[in-house]
mmCIF file of C-alpha atoms in Angstrom:
data_model
loop_
_atom_site.group_PDB
_atom_site.id
_atom_site.type_symbol
_atom_site.label_atom_id
_atom_site.label_comp_id
_atom_site.label_asym_id
_atom_site.label_seq_id
_atom_site.Cartn_x
_atom_site.Cartn_y
_atom_site.Cartn_z
ATOM 1 C CA MET A 2 20.364 29.845 61.151
ATOM 2 C CA HIS A 3 17.661 31.820 59.366
ATOM 3 C CA LYS A 4 19.585 31.542 56.132
ATOM 4 C CA LYS A 5 19.728 27.753 56.450
ATOM 5 C CA LEU A 6 15.982 27.577 57.115
ATOM 6 C CA SER A 7 15.307 29.836 54.150
ATOM 7 C CA LEU A 8 17.484 27.662 51.941
ATOM 8 C CA ASN A 9 15.717 24.519 53.138
ATOM 9 C CA ASN A 10 12.326 26.147 52.495
ATOM 10 C CA ARG A 11 13.356 27.007 48.945
ATOM 11 C CA LYS A 12 14.534 23.454 48.370
ATOM 12 C CA ASN A 13 11.271 22.056 49.767
ATOM 13 C CA CYS A 14 9.208 24.430 47.609
ATOM 14 C CA CYS A 15 11.217 23.439 44.574
ATOM 15 C CA LYS A 16 10.587 19.765 45.316
ATOM 16 C CA ARG A 17 6.865 20.419 45.749
ATOM 17 C CA TYR A 18 6.691 22.298 42.411
ATOM 18 C CA LYS A 19 8.550 19.488 40.664
ATOM 19 C CA LYS A 20 6.198 16.953 42.211
ATOM 20 C CA ILE A 21 3.126 18.934 41.128
ATOM 21 C CA ALA A 22 4.558 19.346 37.631
ATOM 22 C CA TRP A 23 5.277 15.617 37.458
ATOM 23 C CA ILE A 24 1.717 14.796 38.570
ATOM 24 C CA ILE A 25 0.297 17.138 35.906
ATOM 25 C CA VAL A 26 2.480 15.658 33.160
ATOM 26 C CA THR A 27 1.645 12.101 34.250
ATOM 27 C CA ALA A 28 -2.079 12.891 34.312
ATOM 28 C CA PHE A 29 -1.840 14.427 30.846
ATOM 29 C CA VAL A 30 -0.047 11.354 29.476
ATOM 30 C CA ILE A 31 -2.661 9.054 31.033
ATOM 31 C CA ILE A 32 -5.520 11.100 29.564
ATOM 32 C CA LEU A 33 -3.800 11.159 26.172
ATOM 33 C CA PHE A 34 -3.283 7.402 26.266
ATOM 34 C CA VAL A 35 -6.873 6.724 27.336
ATOM 35 C CA THR A 36 -8.294 8.913 24.562
ATOM 36 C CA THR A 37 -5.890 8.149 21.715
ATOM 37 C CA GLY A 38 -3.335 5.630 22.930
ATOM 38 C CA LYS A 39 -4.997 2.476 21.713
ATOM 39 C CA TYR A 40 -5.555 4.059 18.282
ATOM 40 C CA PHE A 41 -1.957 5.236 18.141
ATOM 41 C CA ILE A 42 -0.760 1.747 19.012
ATOM 42 C CA SER A 43 -3.011 0.074 16.425
ATOM 43 C CA ASN A 44 -1.926 2.554 13.746
ATOM 44 C CA PHE A 45 1.710 1.926 14.650
ATOM 45 C CA ILE A 46 1.175 -1.829 14.368
ATOM 46 C CA PHE A 47 -0.475 -1.417 10.945
ATOM 47 C CA GLN A 48 2.427 0.762 9.792
ATOM 48 C CA ILE A 49 4.989 -1.799 10.935
ATOM 49 C CA LYS A 50 3.133 -4.655 9.213
ATOM 50 C CA ASP A 51 2.771 -2.674 5.985
ATOM 51 C CA SER A 52 6.435 -1.639 6.049
ATOM 52 C CA VAL A 53 7.587 -5.247 6.534
ATOM 53 C CA LYS A 54 5.317 -6.538 3.752
ATOM 54 C CA ALA A 55 6.423 -3.694 1.451
ATOM 55 C CA PHE A 56 10.091 -4.526 2.057
ATOM 56 C CA MET A 57 9.502 -8.246 1.539
ATOM 57 C CA ALA A 58 7.775 -7.515 -1.787
ATOM 58 C CA GLY A 59 11.151 -6.394 -3.156
ATOM 59 C CA THR A 60 13.151 -3.230 -3.685
ATOM 60 C CA GLU A 61 14.099 -3.767 -7.335
ATOM 61 C CA ASN A 62 12.258 -1.695 -9.944
ATOM 62 C CA GLY A 63 8.919 -3.362 -10.701
ATOM 63 C CA PHE A 64 7.536 -0.669 -13.005
ATOM 64 C CA PRO A 65 5.681 -0.888 -15.294
ATOM 65 C CA CYS A 66 3.388 -3.270 -13.410
ATOM 66 C CA GLU A 67 -0.039 -4.629 -14.226
ATOM 67 C CA ILE A 68 -3.067 -4.524 -11.930
ATOM 68 C CA GLU A 69 -5.387 -7.515 -11.670
ATOM 69 C CA GLY A 70 -8.645 -5.634 -12.066
ATOM 70 C CA GLY A 71 -10.094 -4.418 -15.334
ATOM 71 C CA LYS A 72 -11.452 -0.978 -14.452
ATOM 72 C CA VAL A 73 -10.523 1.641 -11.853
ATOM 73 C CA SER A 74 -13.043 4.385 -11.061
ATOM 74 C CA SER A 75 -11.937 7.962 -10.519
ATOM 75 C CA LYS A 76 -10.174 8.573 -7.173
ATOM 76 C CA ASN A 77 -9.812 4.852 -6.450
ATOM 77 C CA ILE A 78 -6.016 5.141 -6.379
ATOM 78 C CA ASN A 79 -4.098 6.642 -3.461
ATOM 79 C CA THR A 80 -1.159 6.229 -1.101
ATOM 80 C CA LEU A 81 -1.538 4.470 2.238
ATOM 81 C CA ASN A 82 1.326 4.130 4.731
ATOM 82 C CA GLY A 83 3.749 5.162 1.995
ATOM 83 C CA ASN A 84 2.509 2.558 -0.498
ATOM 84 C CA ILE A 85 0.190 2.619 -3.508
ATOM 85 C CA VAL A 86 -3.348 1.258 -3.082
ATOM 86 C CA ILE A 87 -5.818 0.682 -5.904
ATOM 87 C CA SER A 88 -9.426 -0.411 -5.802
ATOM 88 C CA SER A 89 -10.526 -1.855 -9.131
ATOM 89 C CA ASP A 90 -13.802 -3.432 -10.202
ATOM 90 C CA LYS A 91 -12.722 -6.795 -8.721
ATOM 91 C CA PHE A 92 -9.727 -6.370 -6.396
ATOM 92 C CA PHE A 93 -8.152 -4.260 -3.671
ATOM 93 C CA GLU A 94 -4.444 -4.150 -4.549
ATOM 94 C CA SER A 95 -1.351 -2.590 -3.015
ATOM 95 C CA PHE A 96 2.153 -1.962 -4.369
ATOM 96 C CA ASN A 97 5.287 -0.547 -2.799
ATOM 97 C CA LEU A 98 6.932 2.518 -4.321
ATOM 98 C CA SER A 99 9.220 0.267 -6.361
ATOM 99 C CA GLY A 100 6.197 -1.148 -8.184
ATOM 100 C CA ASN A 101 6.236 -4.558 -6.486
ATOM 101 C CA LYS A 102 2.924 -6.058 -5.403
ATOM 102 C CA ILE A 103 2.298 -6.265 -1.653
ATOM 103 C CA SER A 104 -1.158 -7.839 -1.723
ATOM 104 C CA CYS A 105 -4.198 -8.461 -3.890
ATOM 105 C CA ARG A 106 -7.553 -9.286 -2.323
ATOM 106 C CA PRO A 107 -10.794 -9.894 -4.245
ATOM 107 C CA HIS A 108 -14.031 -8.156 -3.317
ATOM 108 C CA ASN A 109 -17.620 -8.703 -4.434
ATOM 109 C CA LEU A 110 -18.674 -5.038 -4.652
ATOM 110 C CA SER A 111 -20.547 -3.927 -7.761
ATOM 111 C CA ASN A 112 -19.678 -0.221 -7.536
ATOM 112 C CA PRO A 113 -16.596 0.021 -5.273
ATOM 113 C CA ILE A 114 -15.471 3.377 -3.897
ATOM 114 C CA MET A 115 -12.376 3.799 -1.738
ATOM 115 C CA LYS A 116 -11.741 6.476 0.887
ATOM 116 C CA SER A 117 -8.446 6.416 2.795
ATOM 117 C CA CYS A 118 -6.984 8.204 5.806
ATOM 118 C CA GLY A 119 -3.940 7.452 7.947
ATOM 119 C CA SER A 120 -3.261 3.717 8.005
ATOM 120 C CA ARG A 121 -6.686 2.519 6.834
ATOM 121 C CA ALA A 122 -8.967 2.625 3.814
ATOM 122 C CA ILE A 123 -12.688 1.977 3.712
ATOM 123 C CA LEU A 124 -13.997 0.237 0.617
ATOM 124 C CA TYR A 125 -17.754 0.335 0.085
ATOM 125 C CA ASP A 126 -20.391 -0.564 -2.477
ATOM 126 C CA VAL A 127 -22.454 2.407 -3.665
ATOM 127 C CA GLY A 128 -26.051 1.209 -3.898
ATOM 128 C CA GLY A 129 -25.118 -2.073 -2.207
ATOM 129 C CA ASN A 130 -24.647 -3.267 1.357
ATOM 130 C CA GLY A 131 -21.061 -4.477 1.505
ATOM 131 C CA TYR A 132 -18.064 -2.636 2.910
ATOM 132 C CA SER A 133 -14.648 -3.438 4.313
ATOM 133 C CA ILE A 134 -11.723 -1.729 6.042
ATOM 134 C CA GLU A 135 -8.306 -2.445 4.604
ATOM 135 C CA THR A 136 -4.636 -1.775 5.175
ATOM 136 C CA CYS A 137 -1.957 -2.316 2.535
ATOM 137 C CA SER A 138 -1.234 -5.792 3.825
ATOM 138 C CA GLU A 139 -4.492 -7.131 5.305
ATOM 139 C CA ASN A 140 -8.244 -6.895 5.626
ATOM 140 C CA ILE A 141 -9.261 -5.861 9.152
ATOM 141 C CA LEU A 142 -13.055 -5.695 8.800
ATOM 142 C CA LYS A 143 -15.688 -6.973 6.381
ATOM 143 C CA GLU A 144 -19.361 -6.243 7.024
ATOM 144 C CA ASN A 145 -22.764 -5.682 5.419
ATOM 145 C CA SER A 146 -24.981 -2.749 6.331
ATOM 146 C CA GLU A 147 -28.698 -3.225 6.914
ATOM 147 C CA CYS A 148 -29.606 -0.658 4.242
ATOM 148 C CA LYS A 149 -28.017 0.320 0.934
ATOM 149 C CA ILE A 150 -24.920 2.515 1.224
ATOM 150 C CA LEU A 151 -24.857 6.008 -0.278
ATOM 151 C CA CYS A 152 -21.374 7.086 0.903
ATOM 152 C CA ALA A 153 -18.814 6.400 3.630
ATOM 153 C CA ASP A 154 -15.603 7.738 5.148
ATOM 154 C CA ILE A 155 -12.930 6.877 7.729
ATOM 155 C CA SER A 156 -10.702 8.895 10.083
ATOM 156 C CA GLU A 157 -7.038 8.488 10.992
ATOM 157 C CA ASN A 158 -7.889 6.804 14.294
ATOM 158 C CA GLY A 159 -10.200 4.254 12.659
ATOM 159 C CA VAL A 160 -13.575 5.862 13.436
ATOM 160 C CA TYR A 161 -15.701 5.258 10.350
ATOM 161 C CA GLY A 162 -19.166 6.194 9.187
ATOM 162 C CA LEU A 163 -21.801 5.155 6.660
ATOM 163 C CA ILE A 164 -24.566 7.150 5.027
ATOM 164 C CA THR A 165 -27.317 4.727 4.071
ATOM 165 C CA GLU A 166 -30.890 4.622 2.941
ATOM 166 C CA SER A 167 -33.480 4.212 5.675
ATOM 167 C CA PRO A 168 -36.934 2.598 5.796
ATOM 168 C CA TYR A 169 -38.278 5.541 7.817
ATOM 169 C CA TYR A 170 -36.172 8.548 6.683
ATOM 170 C CA LEU A 171 -34.556 9.794 3.489
ATOM 171 C CA SER A 172 -31.020 9.074 4.756
ATOM 172 C CA LYS A 173 -29.308 7.806 7.884
ATOM 173 C CA MET A 174 -25.814 8.439 9.284
ATOM 174 C CA SER A 175 -24.213 5.699 11.388
ATOM 175 C CA VAL A 176 -20.760 6.194 12.933
ATOM 176 C CA PHE A 177 -18.717 3.416 14.521
ATOM 177 C CA ASN A 178 -15.604 3.066 16.647
ATOM 178 C CA PRO A 179 -12.797 0.817 15.314
ATOM 179 C CA ASP A 180 -14.177 -2.060 17.428
ATOM 180 C CA LYS A 181 -17.521 -1.778 15.531
ATOM 181 C CA THR A 182 -19.453 -0.332 18.493
ATOM 182 C CA GLU A 183 -21.854 2.450 17.517
ATOM 183 C CA LYS A 184 -20.517 5.918 18.284
ATOM 184 C CA TYR A 185 -23.199 8.207 16.814
ATOM 185 C CA LYS A 186 -26.291 8.182 14.617
ATOM 186 C CA TYR A 187 -28.526 10.761 12.973
ATOM 187 C CA ASN A 188 -31.548 10.573 10.653
ATOM 188 C CA PHE A 189 -32.271 12.966 7.773
ATOM 189 C CA ALA A 190 -35.940 13.509 6.974
ATOM 190 C CA ASP A 191 -35.799 16.534 4.649
ATOM 191 C CA PHE A 192 -33.153 15.672 2.039
ATOM 192 C CA TYR A 193 -30.976 12.953 0.595
ATOM 193 C CA VAL A 194 -27.339 12.973 1.707
ATOM 194 C CA CYS A 195 -24.883 12.862 -1.201
ATOM 195 C CA GLY A 196 -21.541 13.731 0.465
ATOM 196 C CA PHE A 197 -19.893 12.736 3.732
ATOM 197 C CA SER A 198 -16.581 13.507 5.443
ATOM 198 C CA VAL A 199 -15.324 12.417 8.881
ATOM 199 C CA LYS A 200 -12.920 14.663 10.789
ATOM 200 C CA THR A 201 -9.323 13.504 10.824
ATOM 201 C CA ASP A 202 -9.449 12.897 14.596
ATOM 202 C CA GLY A 203 -12.814 11.100 14.423
ATOM 203 C CA SER A 204 -14.594 13.602 16.702
ATOM 204 C CA GLY A 205 -17.117 14.870 14.165
ATOM 205 C CA ALA A 206 -18.311 14.832 10.582
ATOM 206 C CA ALA A 207 -19.884 16.924 7.851
ATOM 207 C CA ILE A 208 -22.510 16.012 5.265
ATOM 208 C CA CYS A 209 -24.119 17.663 2.262
ATOM 209 C CA GLY A 210 -27.470 16.893 0.699
ATOM 210 C CA ASN A 211 -29.968 18.171 -1.841
ATOM 211 C CA THR A 212 -33.694 18.515 -2.298
ATOM 212 C CA SER A 213 -36.052 20.191 -4.750
ATOM 213 C CA VAL A 214 -38.372 23.016 -3.672
ATOM 214 C CA ASN A 215 -40.815 24.367 -6.271
ATOM 215 C CA GLY A 216 -38.574 23.081 -9.054
ATOM 216 C CA GLU A 217 -35.474 24.692 -7.581
ATOM 217 C CA ILE A 218 -32.525 22.799 -6.085
ATOM 218 C CA ASN A 219 -31.738 23.558 -2.448
ATOM 219 C CA SER A 220 -28.610 22.205 -0.808
ATOM 220 C CA PHE A 221 -27.764 21.663 2.838
ATOM 221 C CA ILE A 222 -24.492 21.378 4.734
ATOM 222 C CA TYR A 223 -24.551 19.999 8.281
ATOM 223 C CA VAL A 224 -21.553 19.901 10.617
ATOM 224 C CA PHE A 225 -21.612 17.459 13.536
ATOM 225 C CA ASN A 226 -19.730 17.141 16.797
ATOM 226 C CA PHE A 227 -20.205 13.573 18.025
ATOM 227 C CA SER A 228 -20.480 14.813 21.603
ATOM 228 C CA LYS A 229 -23.614 16.800 20.652
ATOM 229 C CA LYS A 230 -27.014 15.372 19.773
ATOM 230 C CA ASP A 231 -27.815 17.799 16.937
ATOM 231 C CA PRO A 232 -25.661 19.406 14.231
ATOM 232 C CA VAL A 233 -23.574 22.339 15.478
ATOM 233 C CA ILE A 234 -23.631 24.181 12.128
ATOM 234 C CA THR A 235 -26.268 24.134 9.368
ATOM 235 C CA TYR A 236 -26.330 25.942 6.026
ATOM 236 C CA ASN A 237 -29.163 26.109 3.504
ATOM 237 C CA ILE A 238 -27.712 27.041 0.110
ATOM 238 C CA GLN A 239 -30.400 27.901 -2.402
ATOM 239 C CA ASN A 240 -30.361 27.419 -6.162
ATOM 240 C CA GLN A 241 -27.170 25.346 -6.152
ATOM 241 C CA MET A 242 -26.366 21.644 -6.054
ATOM 242 C CA ILE A 243 -23.613 20.762 -3.591
ATOM 243 C CA ILE A 244 -21.851 17.630 -4.830
ATOM 244 C CA SER A 245 -19.370 16.834 -2.063
ATOM 245 C CA VAL A 246 -17.966 18.062 1.248
ATOM 246 C CA ASN A 247 -14.428 17.437 2.507
ATOM 247 C CA TYR A 248 -12.415 18.182 5.642
ATOM 248 C CA ILE A 249 -9.063 19.766 4.774
ATOM 249 C CA SER A 250 -8.080 20.251 8.417
ATOM 250 C CA ASN A 251 -9.736 19.577 11.763
ATOM 251 C CA LYS A 252 -11.604 22.879 11.469
ATOM 252 C CA ASN A 253 -11.725 23.683 7.748
ATOM 253 C CA LEU A 254 -14.236 22.269 5.277
ATOM 254 C CA VAL A 255 -14.548 22.700 1.539
ATOM 255 C CA ALA A 256 -17.825 22.012 -0.261
ATOM 256 C CA ILE A 257 -17.944 21.572 -4.036
ATOM 257 C CA GLY A 258 -21.010 22.859 -5.859
ATOM 258 C CA ASP A 259 -22.102 23.178 -9.470
ATOM 259 C CA LYS A 260 -21.697 26.970 -9.261
ATOM 260 C CA SER A 261 -19.102 27.628 -6.574
ATOM 261 C CA ILE A 262 -16.599 26.278 -4.086
ATOM 262 C CA ILE A 263 -17.420 27.018 -0.443
ATOM 263 C CA PHE A 264 -14.816 27.137 2.340
ATOM 264 C CA ILE A 265 -16.102 26.817 5.915
ATOM 265 C CA ASP A 266 -14.296 27.584 9.157
ATOM 266 C CA THR A 267 -16.198 25.373 11.605
ATOM 267 C CA LEU A 268 -14.717 27.024 14.720
ATOM 268 C CA LYS A 269 -15.814 30.523 13.698
ATOM 269 C CA ASN A 270 -18.922 29.328 11.811
ATOM 270 C CA GLN A 271 -17.869 31.401 8.817
ATOM 271 C CA LYS A 272 -18.046 30.524 5.128
ATOM 272 C CA LYS A 273 -16.337 31.944 2.066
ATOM 273 C CA GLU A 274 -17.729 31.281 -1.389
ATOM 274 C CA ILE A 275 -15.733 31.404 -4.638
ATOM 275 C CA ASN A 276 -18.169 31.577 -7.552
ATOM 276 C CA TYR A 277 -17.036 30.282 -10.939
ATOM 277 C CA THR A 278 -20.210 30.661 -13.026
ATOM 278 C CA PRO A 279 -20.763 30.959 -15.942
ATOM 279 C CA LYS A 280 -17.755 28.640 -16.316
ATOM 280 C CA LEU A 281 -17.803 24.939 -15.450
ATOM 281 C CA LEU A 282 -15.615 23.034 -13.024
ATOM 282 C CA LYS A 283 -13.501 20.666 -15.157
ATOM 283 C CA SER A 284 -11.183 19.085 -12.579
ATOM 284 C CA ILE A 285 -10.237 19.536 -8.936
ATOM 285 C CA HIS A 286 -7.833 18.182 -6.325
ATOM 286 C CA ILE A 287 -8.251 18.715 -2.583
ATOM 287 C CA ASP A 288 -5.140 18.404 -0.440
ATOM 288 C CA LYS A 289 -5.738 18.245 3.313
ATOM 289 C CA ASN A 290 -2.369 19.854 4.047
ATOM 290 C CA PHE A 291 -2.219 22.576 1.421
ATOM 291 C CA GLY A 292 -5.622 23.494 -0.022
ATOM 292 C CA VAL A 293 -7.406 23.199 -3.365
ATOM 293 C CA ILE A 294 -6.271 23.362 -6.987
ATOM 294 C CA TYR A 295 -8.949 23.358 -9.686
ATOM 295 C CA CYS A 296 -9.560 24.093 -13.364
ATOM 296 C CA ILE A 297 -12.561 25.908 -14.795
ATOM 297 C CA ALA A 298 -13.503 26.529 -18.447
ATOM 298 C CA SER A 299 -16.332 27.914 -20.542
ATOM 299 C CA LYS A 300 -19.499 25.866 -21.002
ATOM 300 C CA CYS A 301 -19.303 25.586 -24.769
ATOM 301 C CA GLU A 302 -15.686 24.474 -25.133
ATOM 302 C CA ASP A 303 -12.552 23.674 -23.180
ATOM 303 C CA LYS A 304 -10.734 26.804 -24.319
ATOM 304 C CA GLU A 305 -10.266 29.914 -22.181
ATOM 305 C CA ALA A 306 -9.580 27.736 -19.171
ATOM 306 C CA LYS A 307 -8.112 28.861 -15.868
ATOM 307 C CA LEU A 308 -6.113 27.206 -13.082
ATOM 308 C CA ILE A 309 -6.855 28.454 -9.555
ATOM 309 C CA LEU A 310 -4.948 27.559 -6.390
ATOM 310 C CA THR A 311 -6.225 28.326 -2.878
ATOM 311 C CA ASP A 312 -4.954 27.633 0.625
ATOM 312 C CA ILE A 313 -7.017 25.712 3.214
ATOM 313 C CA ASN A 314 -8.820 28.938 4.214
ATOM 314 C CA GLY A 315 -9.970 29.699 0.667
ATOM 315 C CA LYS A 316 -7.457 32.460 0.019
ATOM 316 C CA ILE A 317 -6.559 32.487 -3.678
ATOM 317 C CA LYS A 318 -2.798 32.044 -4.164
ATOM 318 C CA PHE A 319 -2.828 32.385 -7.950
ATOM 319 C CA GLU A 320 -5.088 32.367 -11.016
ATOM 320 C CA LYS A 321 -3.528 31.337 -14.313
ATOM 321 C CA ASP A 322 -5.049 31.388 -17.790
ATOM 322 C CA ILE A 323 -4.296 28.253 -19.835
ATOM 323 C CA GLU A 324 -5.162 27.399 -23.440
ATOM 324 C CA ASN A 325 -7.253 24.291 -22.727
ATOM 325 C CA SER A 326 -8.876 22.704 -19.696
ATOM 326 C CA VAL A 327 -7.258 19.664 -18.080
ATOM 327 C CA ASP A 328 -8.895 16.318 -17.346
ATOM 328 C CA ARG A 329 -6.991 15.503 -14.165
ATOM 329 C CA ILE A 330 -5.159 17.707 -11.737
ATOM 330 C CA LEU A 331 -2.978 17.033 -8.698
ATOM 331 C CA ARG A 332 -1.064 19.172 -6.214
ATOM 332 C CA TYR A 333 1.746 17.649 -4.173
ATOM 333 C CA GLU A 334 3.931 19.916 -2.031
ATOM 334 C CA ASN A 335 5.596 22.355 -4.462
ATOM 335 C CA LYS A 336 4.355 20.951 -7.785
ATOM 336 C CA ILE A 337 1.060 20.933 -9.685
ATOM 337 C CA LEU A 338 0.447 18.187 -12.255
ATOM 338 C CA CYS A 339 -2.167 18.618 -14.981
ATOM 339 C CA ALA A 340 -3.049 15.889 -17.487
ATOM 340 C CA LYS A 341 -4.766 16.477 -20.817
ATOM 341 C CA ASP A 342 -5.106 13.549 -23.207
ATOM 342 C CA LYS A 343 -1.534 12.261 -23.711
ATOM 343 C CA THR A 344 0.296 15.234 -22.171
ATOM 344 C CA LEU A 345 1.308 16.005 -18.590
ATOM 345 C CA PHE A 346 1.881 19.674 -17.733
ATOM 346 C CA ILE A 347 3.882 20.629 -14.627
ATOM 347 C CA TYR A 348 3.636 23.965 -12.788
ATOM 348 C CA ASP A 349 5.101 25.247 -9.545
ATOM 349 C CA ILE A 350 2.924 26.594 -6.713
ATOM 350 C CA LEU A 351 3.247 30.130 -8.105
ATOM 351 C CA GLY A 352 1.623 29.011 -11.362
ATOM 352 C CA LYS A 353 4.842 29.126 -13.360
ATOM 353 C CA PHE A 354 5.082 26.552 -16.143
ATOM 354 C CA LYS A 355 7.972 24.151 -15.512
ATOM 355 C CA ASN A 356 7.770 21.224 -17.917
ATOM 356 C CA LYS A 357 5.681 19.214 -20.366
ATOM 357 C CA ILE A 358 5.869 15.420 -20.613
ATOM 358 C CA ASP A 359 4.449 13.487 -23.553
ATOM 359 C CA MET A 360 2.957 10.144 -22.545
ATOM 360 C CA ASP A 361 2.443 7.072 -24.720
ATOM 361 C CA GLY A 362 -1.289 7.033 -24.059
ATOM 362 C CA SER A 363 -4.019 8.781 -22.117
ATOM 363 C CA SER A 364 -3.781 8.255 -18.369
ATOM 364 C CA THR A 365 -6.849 7.510 -16.295
ATOM 365 C CA GLU A 366 -5.265 8.507 -12.948
ATOM 366 C CA ILE A 367 -2.156 10.295 -11.652
ATOM 367 C CA LEU A 368 -0.548 9.778 -8.260
ATOM 368 C CA LYS A 369 2.502 11.668 -7.050
ATOM 369 C CA ILE A 370 4.755 9.529 -4.867
ATOM 370 C CA SER A 371 7.718 11.860 -4.240
ATOM 371 C CA SER A 372 8.985 15.332 -5.063
ATOM 372 C CA SER A 373 10.427 14.054 -8.349
ATOM 373 C CA GLU A 374 8.291 11.011 -9.258
ATOM 374 C CA ALA A 375 4.682 10.183 -10.066
ATOM 375 C CA VAL A 376 2.810 7.092 -11.200
ATOM 376 C CA ILE A 377 0.189 7.088 -13.913
ATOM 377 C CA LEU A 378 -2.432 4.436 -14.537
ATOM 378 C CA LYS A 379 -3.078 3.672 -18.214
ATOM 379 C CA ASN A 380 -5.596 0.944 -18.874
ATOM 380 C CA LYS A 381 -4.299 -1.766 -16.499
ATOM 381 C CA ILE A 382 -0.670 -0.624 -16.370
ATOM 382 C CA LEU A 383 1.008 1.426 -13.635
ATOM 383 C CA GLU A 384 3.988 3.392 -14.927
ATOM 384 C CA LYS A 385 6.427 5.608 -13.072
ATOM 385 C CA ILE A 386 7.531 8.910 -14.588
ATOM 386 C CA ASN A 387 10.098 11.474 -13.494
ATOM 387 C CA ILE A 388 8.861 15.026 -13.005
ATOM 388 C CA PHE A 389 11.190 17.986 -12.704
#
């Protein structure tokens, strides 16, 4: 009899534990859906739409293909939802990986800059008021800011922010949810903001700015958590001009200066600085998954150049001496692409030279689309090349 009761008690306890576990899991799923579910669903919808439009554009080889715009500024070419997006002086255009056009939408921005993340890209007018949020297949937002835009960025879940001029301060940061409701704002009274990066999950941001004190440049880096009123981390970097700041993970930042590259762990509030003076930074590529690859060379000439690869924590993986500096550089998974004039040099992630490809003309931009293929933009023509 006692054994039967004991067995029943164990069964009842087991049922209670399963019920508690089920309640915990259900609560977790509900919390996850409330916090990120609607963004996940919207991203999924954008991905489906882009995939359908990309397939309908055609699977036959469309390369080389011509863009509609006349001029493409540096960094205004990227991949979005597995397709190629380009912001030119007149149009926002998208192509599938076969080189077939998905869409082409005109814009009226004088100095367009594109920043992309996840399923969305934000296109904004530096020194103007206009901005829009785009996917490969459609425009999802078009607005005008009250003040002139200095820089902008967007997260994977659609949270986006603008750094603008202000009638009462030197700069102003305004952050919005995907539905355009204001999420956060902050005013800068002591310096002009020149760089801005939103965290991948949209929960915070980082800015950099500069000011002059007694004829000497001072730079500032502020890190924000949108649940806090004031910045959670501040750095004052003297006698150096910080040009940009970029998130390379949800906790790691990299700031680019005229004398050094600074890696910041925002959880530990620690920074690591890699100084490259007296050399100059010639080209750089920041990969959010892998780290930073950059080229430095002497001030007087492009000779005695060096390639340096770091991980996302700033640990140097290799330093390689090369004969001449490179104009454009790109790291994608296990390959590093370096362009100089009409030549493309290929290295592996250990710095070992793998191949050299002669191109018909000088490329303005390089974009790697797979482990064995890249596209180059020359004048108005997109061409696909094989890299091995």
